[in-house]
């Protein structure tokens, strides 16, 4: 019985809702539409999500910028002067570091002769031959870059260069050509010579520093000039009996004759006084 009463009521409600939605609103009610405002949201416009924000449409200029190839930043080329400046600064820094690490109490660097040995007798070489010198370094903390080697003679105040700006080697070695055309300035004499080895970047009179190579001038040797060839027929021996000339032989005979005459005269004079009887 209850079900039969509810069904007509629902049907009437549905029919009334359909008629009200299709029926036009009166003008009095339509005037109130301007006075009714929608509900305001408490969120600010800054809280809206990026999806809710209107996005500008891409322009042709934007498309061209996207398709353009990306440019690389300009590279700065290193010039030779910049590299040289950096290299010189680095070398100066390294040199300063090495110099600062040398103990001032250390001795100066020296030279120990290997060929010929400085402990042996004085060496003599013939002018015109090749002379070889070899040596080692001692007490050397800072290696020089270049070495000068030359020979000096005090008799003629001459200097003979053997090697200039030679590269540094742990064992130095030079060969000296003593031919007259190769020796240079002054001809070689039969004299004593001094070998000098020193750092090419410093003066020969510079004061030796600790750990640095000082000028070495302790090795001396002799040079001689060979005599010209003499045939056997014209050669005379100074210690032989036949070495005296005719004049020398006559003088010797005169002295012997005078000695004999003196002895005989004294004997005759003394015998006349009866000294022997």
Tab-separated table of C-alpha atoms in Angstrom, residues 69-75:
chain	number	residue	atom	x	y	z
A	69	UNK	CA	72.639	26.027	-34.310
A	70	UNK	CA	74.044	26.815	-30.866
A	71	UNK	CA	77.109	29.034	-30.972
A	72	UNK	CA	80.300	28.123	-29.123
A	73	UNK	CA	82.016	30.661	-26.920
A	74	UNK	CA	85.017	32.287	-28.519
A	75	UNK	CA	88.248	30.574	-27.609
